[in-house]
mmCIF file of N, CA and C in Angstrom:
data_model
loop_
_atom_site.group_PDB
_atom_site.id
_atom_site.type_symbol
_atom_site.label_atom_id
_atom_site.label_comp_id
_atom_site.label_asym_id
_atom_site.label_seq_id
_atom_site.Cartn_x
_atom_site.Cartn_y
_atom_site.Cartn_z
ATOM 1 N N MET Q 1 134.434 185.058 70.870
ATOM 2 C CA MET Q 1 134.830 183.733 70.481
ATOM 3 C C MET Q 1 134.265 182.951 71.669
ATOM 4 N N LYS Q 2 134.164 183.278 72.880
ATOM 5 C CA LYS Q 2 133.914 182.360 73.894
ATOM 6 C C LYS Q 2 132.439 182.007 73.735
ATOM 7 N N VAL Q 3 131.714 182.890 73.196
ATOM 8 C CA VAL Q 3 130.266 182.668 73.179
ATOM 9 C C VAL Q 3 130.022 181.682 71.991
ATOM 10 N N LEU Q 4 130.770 181.668 70.942
ATOM 11 C CA LEU Q 4 130.443 180.786 69.795
ATOM 12 C C LEU Q 4 131.010 179.287 70.186
ATOM 13 N N ARG Q 5 131.974 179.312 71.050
ATOM 14 C CA ARG Q 5 132.549 178.034 71.552
ATOM 15 C C ARG Q 5 131.181 177.457 72.385
ATOM 16 N N LEU Q 6 130.584 178.440 73.100
ATOM 17 C CA LEU Q 6 129.407 177.763 74.082
ATOM 18 C C LEU Q 6 128.421 177.133 73.184
ATOM 19 N N GLY Q 7 128.281 177.927 71.979
ATOM 20 C CA GLY Q 7 127.141 177.444 70.944
ATOM 21 C C GLY Q 7 127.545 176.075 70.562
ATOM 22 N N ILE Q 8 128.674 175.913 70.483
ATOM 23 C CA ILE Q 8 129.446 174.590 69.624
ATOM 24 C C ILE Q 8 129.168 173.263 70.621
ATOM 25 N N VAL Q 9 129.374 173.888 72.088
ATOM 26 C CA VAL Q 9 129.303 172.949 73.095
ATOM 27 C C VAL Q 9 127.966 172.558 73.128
ATOM 28 N N PHE Q 10 126.790 173.467 73.114
ATOM 29 C CA PHE Q 10 125.359 172.881 73.000
ATOM 30 C C PHE Q 10 125.256 172.120 71.757
ATOM 31 N N GLN Q 11 125.791 172.329 71.046
ATOM 32 C CA GLN Q 11 125.232 171.651 69.640
ATOM 33 C C GLN Q 11 126.059 170.276 69.933
ATOM 34 N N LEU Q 12 127.300 170.110 70.345
ATOM 35 C CA LEU Q 12 127.926 168.801 70.408
ATOM 36 C C LEU Q 12 127.158 167.995 71.744
ATOM 37 N N LEU Q 13 126.774 168.657 72.671
ATOM 38 C CA LEU Q 13 125.942 168.110 73.767
ATOM 39 C C LEU Q 13 124.592 167.427 73.200
ATOM 40 N N PHE Q 14 123.985 168.192 72.446
ATOM 41 C CA PHE Q 14 122.792 167.629 71.740
ATOM 42 C C PHE Q 14 122.871 166.459 70.769
ATOM 43 N N VAL Q 15 124.031 166.439 70.083
ATOM 44 C CA VAL Q 15 124.280 165.260 69.110
ATOM 45 C C VAL Q 15 124.896 164.187 69.964
ATOM 46 N N LEU Q 16 125.560 164.415 70.853
ATOM 47 C CA LEU Q 16 126.131 163.360 71.959
ATOM 48 C C LEU Q 16 124.762 162.733 72.635
ATOM 49 N N LEU Q 17 123.876 163.547 73.070
ATOM 50 C CA LEU Q 17 122.596 163.199 73.842
ATOM 51 C C LEU Q 17 121.820 162.295 72.978
ATOM 52 N N LEU Q 18 121.923 162.607 71.520
ATOM 53 C CA LEU Q 18 120.688 161.730 70.593
ATOM 54 C C LEU Q 18 121.645 160.363 70.402
ATOM 55 N N THR Q 19 122.823 160.488 70.476
ATOM 56 C CA THR Q 19 123.666 159.430 69.887
ATOM 57 C C THR Q 19 124.144 158.376 70.932
ATOM 58 N N VAL Q 20 125.146 158.938 71.538
ATOM 59 C CA VAL Q 20 125.714 158.091 72.652
ATOM 60 C C VAL Q 20 125.074 158.001 73.869
ATOM 61 N N GLY Q 21 124.145 159.173 74.272
ATOM 62 C CA GLY Q 21 123.617 159.020 75.528
ATOM 63 C C GLY Q 21 122.094 158.970 75.391
ATOM 64 N N ASN Q 22 121.798 158.136 74.200
ATOM 65 C CA ASN Q 22 120.456 157.543 73.911
ATOM 66 C C ASN Q 22 119.572 156.929 75.129
ATOM 67 N N PHE Q 23 120.578 155.938 75.649
ATOM 68 C CA PHE Q 23 119.771 155.082 76.861
ATOM 69 C C PHE Q 23 119.414 156.114 78.126
ATOM 70 N N VAL Q 24 120.172 157.172 78.137
ATOM 71 C CA VAL Q 24 120.070 158.271 79.283
ATOM 72 C C VAL Q 24 118.509 158.711 79.000
ATOM 73 N N ARG Q 25 118.307 159.354 77.893
ATOM 74 C CA ARG Q 25 117.033 159.777 77.432
ATOM 75 C C ARG Q 25 115.896 159.010 77.288
ATOM 76 N N ILE Q 26 116.221 157.514 77.153
ATOM 77 C CA ILE Q 26 115.262 156.390 77.254
ATOM 78 C C ILE Q 26 114.824 155.988 78.976
ATOM 79 N N PHE Q 27 115.891 156.114 79.654
ATOM 80 C CA PHE Q 27 115.786 155.909 81.093
ATOM 81 C C PHE Q 27 114.798 156.850 81.561
ATOM 82 N N ILE Q 28 115.319 158.411 81.271
ATOM 83 C CA ILE Q 28 114.504 159.339 81.987
ATOM 84 C C ILE Q 28 113.008 159.245 81.481
ATOM 85 N N ILE Q 29 112.728 159.025 80.110
ATOM 86 C CA ILE Q 29 111.508 159.171 79.519
ATOM 87 C C ILE Q 29 110.491 158.156 79.963
ATOM 88 N N ASP Q 30 111.365 156.618 80.206
ATOM 89 C CA ASP Q 30 110.394 155.673 80.994
ATOM 90 C C ASP Q 30 109.957 155.935 82.344
ATOM 91 N N HIS Q 31 111.057 156.550 83.075
ATOM 92 C CA HIS Q 31 110.776 156.639 84.494
ATOM 93 C C HIS Q 31 110.189 157.914 85.012
ATOM 94 N N TYR Q 32 110.446 159.019 84.127
ATOM 95 C CA TYR Q 32 109.648 160.103 84.556
ATOM 96 C C TYR Q 32 108.660 160.683 83.772
ATOM 97 N N SER Q 33 109.200 161.397 82.610
ATOM 98 C CA SER Q 33 108.165 161.813 81.443
ATOM 99 C C SER Q 33 108.986 162.179 80.482
ATOM 100 N N VAL Q 34 108.391 162.738 79.415
ATOM 101 C CA VAL Q 34 109.203 163.102 78.252
ATOM 102 C C VAL Q 34 109.368 164.685 78.335
ATOM 103 N N TYR Q 35 108.727 165.363 79.154
ATOM 104 C CA TYR Q 35 109.115 166.754 79.328
ATOM 105 C C TYR Q 35 110.427 167.217 79.744
ATOM 106 N N PRO Q 36 111.069 166.629 80.673
ATOM 107 C CA PRO Q 36 112.543 167.049 81.131
ATOM 108 C C PRO Q 36 113.649 166.989 79.770
ATOM 109 N N ILE Q 37 113.380 165.918 79.109
ATOM 110 C CA ILE Q 37 114.335 165.690 78.097
ATOM 111 C C ILE Q 37 114.068 166.781 76.804
ATOM 112 N N ALA Q 38 112.611 166.900 76.649
ATOM 113 C CA ALA Q 38 112.092 167.840 75.515
ATOM 114 C C ALA Q 38 112.589 169.259 75.874
ATOM 115 N N PHE Q 39 112.362 169.680 77.088
ATOM 116 C CA PHE Q 39 112.748 171.027 77.468
ATOM 117 C C PHE Q 39 114.265 171.138 77.378
ATOM 118 N N PHE Q 40 115.193 170.199 77.889
ATOM 119 C CA PHE Q 40 116.545 170.423 77.783
ATOM 120 C C PHE Q 40 117.001 170.410 76.316
ATOM 121 N N GLU Q 41 116.276 169.701 75.313
ATOM 122 C CA GLU Q 41 116.678 169.589 73.846
ATOM 123 C C GLU Q 41 116.484 171.073 73.333
ATOM 124 N N LEU Q 42 115.222 171.551 73.863
ATOM 125 C CA LEU Q 42 114.890 172.949 73.596
ATOM 126 C C LEU Q 42 115.891 174.074 73.859
ATOM 127 N N PHE Q 43 116.134 173.782 75.164
ATOM 128 C CA PHE Q 43 117.075 174.491 75.717
ATOM 129 C C PHE Q 43 118.431 174.652 74.998
ATOM 130 N N LEU Q 44 119.014 173.424 74.276
ATOM 131 C CA LEU Q 44 120.159 173.540 73.978
ATOM 132 C C LEU Q 44 119.976 174.216 72.475
ATOM 133 N N GLY Q 45 118.828 173.801 71.687
ATOM 134 C CA GLY Q 45 118.825 174.526 70.515
ATOM 135 C C GLY Q 45 118.626 175.942 70.587
ATOM 136 N N ILE Q 46 117.820 176.305 71.523
ATOM 137 C CA ILE Q 46 117.672 178.176 71.751
ATOM 138 C C ILE Q 46 119.052 178.622 72.197
ATOM 139 N N GLY Q 47 119.799 177.799 73.055
ATOM 140 C CA GLY Q 47 121.122 178.302 73.253
ATOM 141 C C GLY Q 47 121.886 178.276 72.170
ATOM 142 N N SER Q 48 121.915 177.451 71.459
ATOM 143 C CA SER Q 48 123.044 177.494 70.067
ATOM 144 C C SER Q 48 122.271 178.592 69.324
ATOM 145 N N LEU Q 49 121.212 178.748 69.030
ATOM 146 C CA LEU Q 49 120.470 179.853 68.173
ATOM 147 C C LEU Q 49 121.007 181.141 68.515
ATOM 148 N N SER Q 50 120.915 181.463 69.828
ATOM 149 C CA SER Q 50 121.176 182.675 70.500
ATOM 150 C C SER Q 50 122.748 182.792 70.561
ATOM 151 N N CYS Q 51 123.383 182.078 70.696
ATOM 152 C CA CYS Q 51 124.982 182.263 70.666
ATOM 153 C C CYS Q 51 125.248 182.467 69.237
ATOM 154 N N GLY Q 52 124.570 181.832 68.117
ATOM 155 C CA GLY Q 52 124.892 182.283 66.718
ATOM 156 C C GLY Q 52 124.576 183.739 66.439
ATOM 157 N N VAL Q 53 123.267 184.137 66.847
ATOM 158 C CA VAL Q 53 122.919 185.431 66.582
ATOM 159 C C VAL Q 53 123.967 186.432 67.406
ATOM 160 N N TYR Q 54 124.311 186.089 68.465
ATOM 161 C CA TYR Q 54 125.136 187.073 69.205
ATOM 162 C C TYR Q 54 126.561 187.113 68.486
ATOM 163 N N GLY Q 55 127.103 186.012 68.035
ATOM 164 C CA GLY Q 55 128.190 186.000 67.223
ATOM 165 C C GLY Q 55 127.999 186.887 65.772
ATOM 166 N N LEU Q 56 126.934 186.796 65.155
ATOM 167 C CA LEU Q 56 126.783 187.380 64.239
ATOM 168 C C LEU Q 56 126.575 188.974 64.187
ATOM 169 N N ILE Q 57 125.908 189.209 65.305
ATOM 170 C CA ILE Q 57 125.887 190.768 65.417
ATOM 171 C C ILE Q 57 127.577 191.274 65.909
ATOM 172 N N LYS Q 58 128.250 190.530 66.653
ATOM 173 C CA LYS Q 58 129.462 191.045 67.042
ATOM 174 C C LYS Q 58 130.337 190.901 65.599
ATOM 175 N N THR Q 59 129.884 190.248 64.713
ATOM 176 C CA THR Q 59 130.841 189.900 63.537
ATOM 177 C C THR Q 59 132.040 189.192 64.005
ATOM 178 N N GLU Q 60 132.071 188.222 64.650
ATOM 179 C CA GLU Q 60 133.351 187.521 65.058
ATOM 180 C C GLU Q 60 133.192 186.144 64.340
ATOM 181 N N LYS Q 61 133.731 185.999 63.347
ATOM 182 C CA LYS Q 61 133.473 184.343 62.639
ATOM 183 C C LYS Q 61 132.093 184.205 62.033
ATOM 184 N N PRO Q 62 131.752 184.984 60.806
ATOM 185 C CA PRO Q 62 130.295 185.059 60.575
ATOM 186 C C PRO Q 62 129.961 183.582 59.786
ATOM 187 N N ILE Q 63 130.832 182.866 59.519
ATOM 188 C CA ILE Q 63 130.692 181.610 59.012
ATOM 189 C C ILE Q 63 130.184 180.538 60.021
ATOM 190 N N LEU Q 64 131.054 180.734 61.048
ATOM 191 C CA LEU Q 64 130.365 179.706 62.139
ATOM 192 C C LEU Q 64 129.277 180.367 62.815
ATOM 193 N N SER Q 65 129.118 181.545 62.915
ATOM 194 C CA SER Q 65 127.727 182.097 63.637
ATOM 195 C C SER Q 65 126.629 181.719 62.546
ATOM 196 N N LEU Q 66 126.614 181.442 61.426
ATOM 197 C CA LEU Q 66 125.815 181.034 60.424
ATOM 198 C C LEU Q 66 125.468 179.607 60.765
ATOM 199 N N TRP Q 67 126.326 178.789 60.959
ATOM 200 C CA TRP Q 67 126.437 177.527 61.245
ATOM 201 C C TRP Q 67 125.422 177.118 62.582
ATOM 202 N N LEU Q 68 125.911 178.042 63.579
ATOM 203 C CA LEU Q 68 125.059 177.925 64.782
ATOM 204 C C LEU Q 68 123.779 178.302 64.694
ATOM 205 N N ILE Q 69 123.599 179.301 64.019
ATOM 206 C CA ILE Q 69 121.989 179.703 63.687
ATOM 207 C C ILE Q 69 121.268 178.628 62.954
ATOM 208 N N CYS Q 70 121.878 177.962 61.944
ATOM 209 C CA CYS Q 70 120.969 177.048 61.003
ATOM 210 C C CYS Q 70 120.884 175.661 61.927
ATOM 211 N N PHE Q 71 122.077 175.401 62.532
ATOM 212 C CA PHE Q 71 122.016 174.183 63.528
ATOM 213 C C PHE Q 71 120.708 174.170 64.558
ATOM 214 N N GLY Q 72 121.059 175.518 65.264
ATOM 215 C CA GLY Q 72 119.850 175.657 66.229
ATOM 216 C C GLY Q 72 118.668 175.925 65.786
ATOM 217 N N LEU Q 73 118.408 176.359 64.691
ATOM 218 C CA LEU Q 73 116.891 176.143 63.958
ATOM 219 C C LEU Q 73 116.555 174.851 63.879
ATOM 220 N N LEU Q 74 117.438 174.100 63.413
ATOM 221 C CA LEU Q 74 117.311 172.720 63.136
ATOM 222 C C LEU Q 74 116.788 171.871 64.187
ATOM 223 N N ILE Q 75 117.587 172.133 65.396
ATOM 224 C CA ILE Q 75 117.178 171.726 66.636
ATOM 225 C C ILE Q 75 115.829 171.816 67.316
ATOM 226 N N CYS Q 76 115.448 173.348 66.886
ATOM 227 C CA CYS Q 76 114.078 173.783 67.371
ATOM 228 C C CYS Q 76 113.056 172.970 66.481
ATOM 229 N N VAL Q 77 113.444 172.797 65.231
ATOM 230 C CA VAL Q 77 112.391 172.110 64.305
ATOM 231 C C VAL Q 77 112.217 170.771 64.851
ATOM 232 N N PHE Q 78 113.236 170.258 65.147
ATOM 233 C CA PHE Q 78 113.344 168.648 65.828
ATOM 234 C C PHE Q 78 112.335 168.716 67.085
ATOM 235 N N PHE Q 79 112.586 169.775 67.775
ATOM 236 C CA PHE Q 79 111.518 169.898 69.015
ATOM 237 C C PHE Q 79 110.175 169.752 68.537
ATOM 238 N N ILE Q 80 109.740 170.423 67.467
ATOM 239 C CA ILE Q 80 108.418 170.758 67.124
ATOM 240 C C ILE Q 80 107.937 169.607 66.548
ATOM 241 N N VAL Q 81 108.623 168.842 65.648
ATOM 242 C CA VAL Q 81 108.391 167.719 64.874
ATOM 243 C C VAL Q 81 108.174 166.411 65.753
ATOM 244 N N VAL Q 82 109.361 166.309 66.929
ATOM 245 C CA VAL Q 82 109.189 165.192 67.550
ATOM 246 C C VAL Q 82 108.156 165.155 68.952
ATOM 247 N N TYR Q 83 108.258 166.235 69.487
ATOM 248 C CA TYR Q 83 107.555 166.554 70.822
ATOM 249 C C TYR Q 83 106.273 167.151 70.644
ATOM 250 N N LEU Q 84 106.091 168.414 69.958
ATOM 251 C CA LEU Q 84 104.933 169.075 69.670
ATOM 252 C C LEU Q 84 103.955 168.553 69.022
ATOM 253 N N LEU Q 85 104.065 167.957 67.572
ATOM 254 C CA LEU Q 85 103.101 167.461 66.955
ATOM 255 C C LEU Q 85 102.422 166.205 67.307
ATOM 256 N N PRO Q 86 103.085 165.155 67.917
ATOM 257 C CA PRO Q 86 102.335 163.973 68.546
ATOM 258 C C PRO Q 86 101.627 164.595 69.770
ATOM 259 N N GLU Q 87 101.787 165.649 70.438
ATOM 260 C CA GLU Q 87 101.192 165.928 71.556
ATOM 261 C C GLU Q 87 99.867 166.624 71.086
ATOM 262 N N GLY Q 88 99.657 167.087 69.724
ATOM 263 C CA GLY Q 88 98.548 167.682 69.295
ATOM 264 C C GLY Q 88 97.678 166.739 69.024
ATOM 265 N N ASP Q 89 98.046 165.634 68.335
ATOM 266 C CA ASP Q 89 97.267 164.419 68.110
ATOM 267 C C ASP Q 89 96.349 164.970 66.622
ATOM 268 N N ILE Q 90 95.971 164.200 66.053
ATOM 269 C CA ILE Q 90 95.329 163.854 64.722
ATOM 270 C C ILE Q 90 93.962 163.966 65.002
ATOM 271 N N PRO Q 91 93.062 165.028 64.836
ATOM 272 C CA PRO Q 91 91.551 164.671 65.067
ATOM 273 C C PRO Q 91 90.794 163.693 64.268
ATOM 274 N N GLN Q 92 89.893 162.894 64.802
ATOM 275 C CA GLN Q 92 89.275 162.000 64.424
ATOM 276 C C GLN Q 92 88.439 162.308 62.881
ATOM 277 N N ARG Q 93 87.809 163.610 63.048
ATOM 278 C CA ARG Q 93 87.209 163.707 61.843
ATOM 279 C C ARG Q 93 87.124 165.452 61.877
ATOM 280 N N LEU Q 94 87.533 165.951 60.781
ATOM 281 C CA LEU Q 94 87.725 167.302 60.395
ATOM 282 C C LEU Q 94 86.319 167.600 60.264
ATOM 283 N N ARG Q 95 85.679 168.752 60.711
ATOM 284 C CA ARG Q 95 84.401 169.544 60.708
ATOM 285 C C ARG Q 95 84.228 169.989 59.032
ATOM 286 N N GLY Q 96 85.199 170.625 58.786
ATOM 287 C CA GLY Q 96 85.140 171.382 57.468
ATOM 288 C C GLY Q 96 85.546 170.517 56.479
ATOM 289 N N PHE Q 97 85.426 168.975 56.575
ATOM 290 C CA PHE Q 97 86.108 168.227 55.497
ATOM 291 C C PHE Q 97 84.863 168.047 54.461
ATOM 292 N N ILE Q 98 85.092 167.828 53.298
ATOM 293 C CA ILE Q 98 84.102 167.930 52.112
ATOM 294 C C ILE Q 98 83.079 166.731 52.230
ATOM 295 N N PRO Q 99 83.482 165.469 52.668
ATOM 296 C CA PRO Q 99 82.640 164.658 52.787
ATOM 297 C C PRO Q 99 81.405 164.716 53.840
ATOM 298 N N ASN Q 100 81.762 165.556 54.739
ATOM 299 C CA ASN Q 100 80.661 165.807 55.774
ATOM 300 C C ASN Q 100 79.611 166.924 54.977
ATOM 301 N N LYS Q 101 80.006 167.620 54.098
ATOM 302 C CA LYS Q 101 79.219 168.477 53.370
ATOM 303 C C LYS Q 101 78.436 167.956 52.479
ATOM 304 N N LEU Q 102 79.017 166.762 51.933
ATOM 305 C CA LEU Q 102 78.620 165.857 50.921
ATOM 306 C C LEU Q 102 77.223 165.148 51.546
ATOM 307 N N ARG Q 103 77.372 164.615 52.914
ATOM 308 C CA ARG Q 103 76.245 163.848 53.248
ATOM 309 C C ARG Q 103 75.451 164.834 53.698
ATOM 310 N N ARG Q 104 75.528 166.124 54.399
ATOM 311 C CA ARG Q 104 74.300 166.991 54.476
ATOM 312 C C ARG Q 104 73.793 167.631 53.375
ATOM 313 N N GLY Q 105 74.481 167.432 52.179
ATOM 314 C CA GLY Q 105 73.943 168.190 50.719
ATOM 315 C C GLY Q 105 73.910 169.512 50.877
ATOM 316 N N THR Q 106 74.998 170.131 51.649
ATOM 317 C CA THR Q 106 74.911 171.697 51.655
ATOM 318 C C THR Q 106 75.833 172.172 50.543
ATOM 319 N N LEU Q 107 76.341 171.381 49.522
ATOM 320 C CA LEU Q 107 77.092 171.842 48.475
ATOM 321 C C LEU Q 107 75.883 172.304 47.445
ATOM 322 N N PRO Q 108 76.143 173.318 46.768
ATOM 323 C CA PRO Q 108 75.049 173.904 45.926
ATOM 324 C C PRO Q 108 74.486 172.804 44.793
ATOM 325 N N SER Q 109 75.632 172.086 44.103
ATOM 326 C CA SER Q 109 75.270 171.242 43.072
ATOM 327 C C SER Q 109 74.896 169.910 43.495
ATOM 328 N N LEU Q 110 74.776 169.540 44.827
ATOM 329 C CA LEU Q 110 74.485 168.319 45.480
ATOM 330 C C LEU Q 110 73.220 168.371 46.373
ATOM 331 N N ASN Q 111 72.278 168.954 45.914
ATOM 332 C CA ASN Q 111 71.017 169.252 46.518
ATOM 333 C C ASN Q 111 70.060 167.842 46.220
ATOM 334 N N GLY Q 112 70.360 166.991 45.503
ATOM 335 C CA GLY Q 112 69.171 166.021 45.329
ATOM 336 C C GLY Q 112 68.753 166.000 43.862
ATOM 337 N N TYR Q 113 69.275 167.233 43.192
ATOM 338 C CA TYR Q 113 69.062 167.480 41.790
ATOM 339 C C TYR Q 113 70.405 167.063 40.773
ATOM 340 N N ARG Q 114 70.259 167.105 39.618
ATOM 341 C CA ARG Q 114 71.375 166.833 38.754
ATOM 342 C C ARG Q 114 72.109 167.944 38.587
ATOM 343 N N SER Q 115 73.490 167.735 38.695
ATOM 344 C CA SER Q 115 74.268 168.815 38.402
ATOM 345 C C SER Q 115 74.664 168.963 36.963
ATOM 346 N N ARG Q 116 75.174 170.210 36.786
ATOM 347 C CA ARG Q 116 75.299 170.335 35.250
ATOM 348 C C ARG Q 116 76.310 169.380 34.654
ATOM 349 N N GLU Q 117 77.252 168.862 35.555
ATOM 350 C CA GLU Q 117 78.139 167.768 34.951
ATOM 351 C C GLU Q 117 77.386 166.438 34.594
ATOM 352 N N SER Q 118 76.523 166.152 35.349
ATOM 353 C CA SER Q 118 75.938 164.914 35.182
ATOM 354 C C SER Q 118 74.460 164.855 34.570
ATOM 355 N N ALA Q 119 74.201 166.150 33.798
ATOM 356 C CA ALA Q 119 73.191 166.276 33.161
ATOM 357 C C ALA Q 119 72.741 165.009 32.085
ATOM 358 N N GLY Q 120 73.826 164.756 31.598
ATOM 359 C CA GLY Q 120 73.739 163.743 30.211
ATOM 360 C C GLY Q 120 73.670 162.453 31.031
ATOM 361 N N ASN Q 121 74.303 162.155 32.112
ATOM 362 C CA ASN Q 121 74.329 160.825 32.825
ATOM 363 C C ASN Q 121 72.951 160.491 33.417
ATOM 364 N N SER Q 122 72.684 159.279 33.797
ATOM 365 C CA SER Q 122 71.567 158.660 34.479
ATOM 366 C C SER Q 122 71.370 158.720 35.932
ATOM 367 N N ILE Q 123 72.788 159.191 36.417
ATOM 368 C CA ILE Q 123 73.167 159.079 37.873
ATOM 369 C C ILE Q 123 72.897 160.393 38.562
ATOM 370 N N PRO Q 124 71.999 160.612 39.556
ATOM 371 C CA PRO Q 124 71.811 161.860 40.188
ATOM 372 C C PRO Q 124 72.972 162.379 40.989
ATOM 373 N N ALA Q 125 73.225 163.526 41.287
ATOM 374 C CA ALA Q 125 74.235 164.025 41.995
ATOM 375 C C ALA Q 125 74.304 163.425 43.343
ATOM 376 N N SER Q 126 72.828 163.349 43.835
ATOM 377 C CA SER Q 126 72.911 163.166 45.250
ATOM 378 C C SER Q 126 73.158 161.641 45.553
ATOM 379 N N LEU Q 127 72.998 160.623 44.551
ATOM 380 C CA LEU Q 127 73.587 159.564 44.562
ATOM 381 C C LEU Q 127 74.996 159.331 44.453
ATOM 382 N N LEU Q 128 75.739 160.175 43.893
ATOM 383 C CA LEU Q 128 76.978 160.024 43.528
ATOM 384 C C LEU Q 128 77.739 160.567 44.889
ATOM 385 N N ALA Q 129 77.086 161.680 45.454
ATOM 386 C CA ALA Q 129 77.598 162.280 46.764
ATOM 387 C C ALA Q 129 77.504 161.188 47.862
ATOM 388 N N CYS Q 130 76.717 160.347 47.868
ATOM 389 C CA CYS Q 130 76.480 159.350 49.015
ATOM 390 C C CYS Q 130 77.329 158.227 48.607
ATOM 391 N N SER Q 131 77.689 157.872 47.380
ATOM 392 C CA SER Q 131 78.680 156.885 47.269
ATOM 393 C C SER Q 131 80.034 157.466 47.587
ATOM 394 N N ILE Q 132 80.343 158.484 47.323
ATOM 395 C CA ILE Q 132 81.642 159.064 47.666
ATOM 396 C C ILE Q 132 81.721 159.285 49.151
ATOM 397 N N THR Q 133 80.716 159.625 49.944
ATOM 398 C CA THR Q 133 80.796 159.767 51.300
ATOM 399 C C THR Q 133 81.017 158.256 51.850
ATOM 400 N N ARG Q 134 80.442 157.245 51.386
ATOM 401 C CA ARG Q 134 80.616 155.974 51.871
ATOM 402 C C ARG Q 134 81.920 155.478 51.431
ATOM 403 N N MET Q 135 82.680 155.772 50.437
ATOM 404 C CA MET Q 135 83.791 155.411 50.119
ATOM 405 C C MET Q 135 84.876 156.026 51.021
ATOM 406 N N THR Q 136 84.865 157.349 51.320
ATOM 407 C CA THR Q 136 85.582 157.965 52.070
ATOM 408 C C THR Q 136 85.526 157.558 53.492
ATOM 409 N N GLU Q 137 84.176 157.171 54.007
ATOM 410 C CA GLU Q 137 84.380 156.538 55.413
ATOM 411 C C GLU Q 137 84.892 155.174 55.545
ATOM 412 N N TRP Q 138 84.681 154.483 54.384
ATOM 413 C CA TRP Q 138 85.414 153.134 54.317
ATOM 414 C C TRP Q 138 86.730 153.342 54.381
ATOM 415 N N LEU Q 139 87.388 154.129 53.661
ATOM 416 C CA LEU Q 139 88.835 154.434 53.568
ATOM 417 C C LEU Q 139 89.206 155.006 54.905
ATOM 418 N N TYR Q 140 88.543 155.874 55.615
ATOM 419 C CA TYR Q 140 88.709 156.339 56.978
ATOM 420 C C TYR Q 140 88.887 155.145 58.028
ATOM 421 N N VAL Q 141 87.840 154.431 57.901
ATOM 422 C CA VAL Q 141 87.763 153.178 58.857
ATOM 423 C C VAL Q 141 88.747 152.234 58.659
ATOM 424 N N SER Q 142 89.022 151.757 57.471
ATOM 425 C CA SER Q 142 89.954 150.861 57.132
ATOM 426 C C SER Q 142 91.490 151.275 57.509
ATOM 427 N N SER Q 143 91.737 152.402 57.344
ATOM 428 C CA SER Q 143 92.989 153.157 57.585
ATOM 429 C C SER Q 143 93.330 153.284 59.067
ATOM 430 N N SER Q 144 92.332 153.165 60.089
ATOM 431 C CA SER Q 144 92.271 153.587 61.320
ATOM 432 C C SER Q 144 92.830 152.203 62.116
#
């Protein structure tokens, strides 16, 4: 039961750090870095998760153990979403993205000939590909 109480203390500390102690988080992030806060929150999540797994193995109050496991997983997902995904950044242009293939004409139906779909139309597929590429570039530039 002592281990489960430790897991609950980890979770309460995490919630209090995000709500009441948010000014402390902001102070540390502004003056030092985001990493001490991020690793401390990850430590709280992994600690809560491991306390829940230990309680589930020992079968001392399985409902409380499952609560600790679920909330510990949520804290770890919070770490990933808030700290890791922004660090990864969004790439400027994806190399395997279709408009790049349209521009180079590497798709089999867009090599300057009319495709089967546009055989009855008077617009060649290469012109259509060029307009789609320009439209996606315009959307990309306007959203940046």
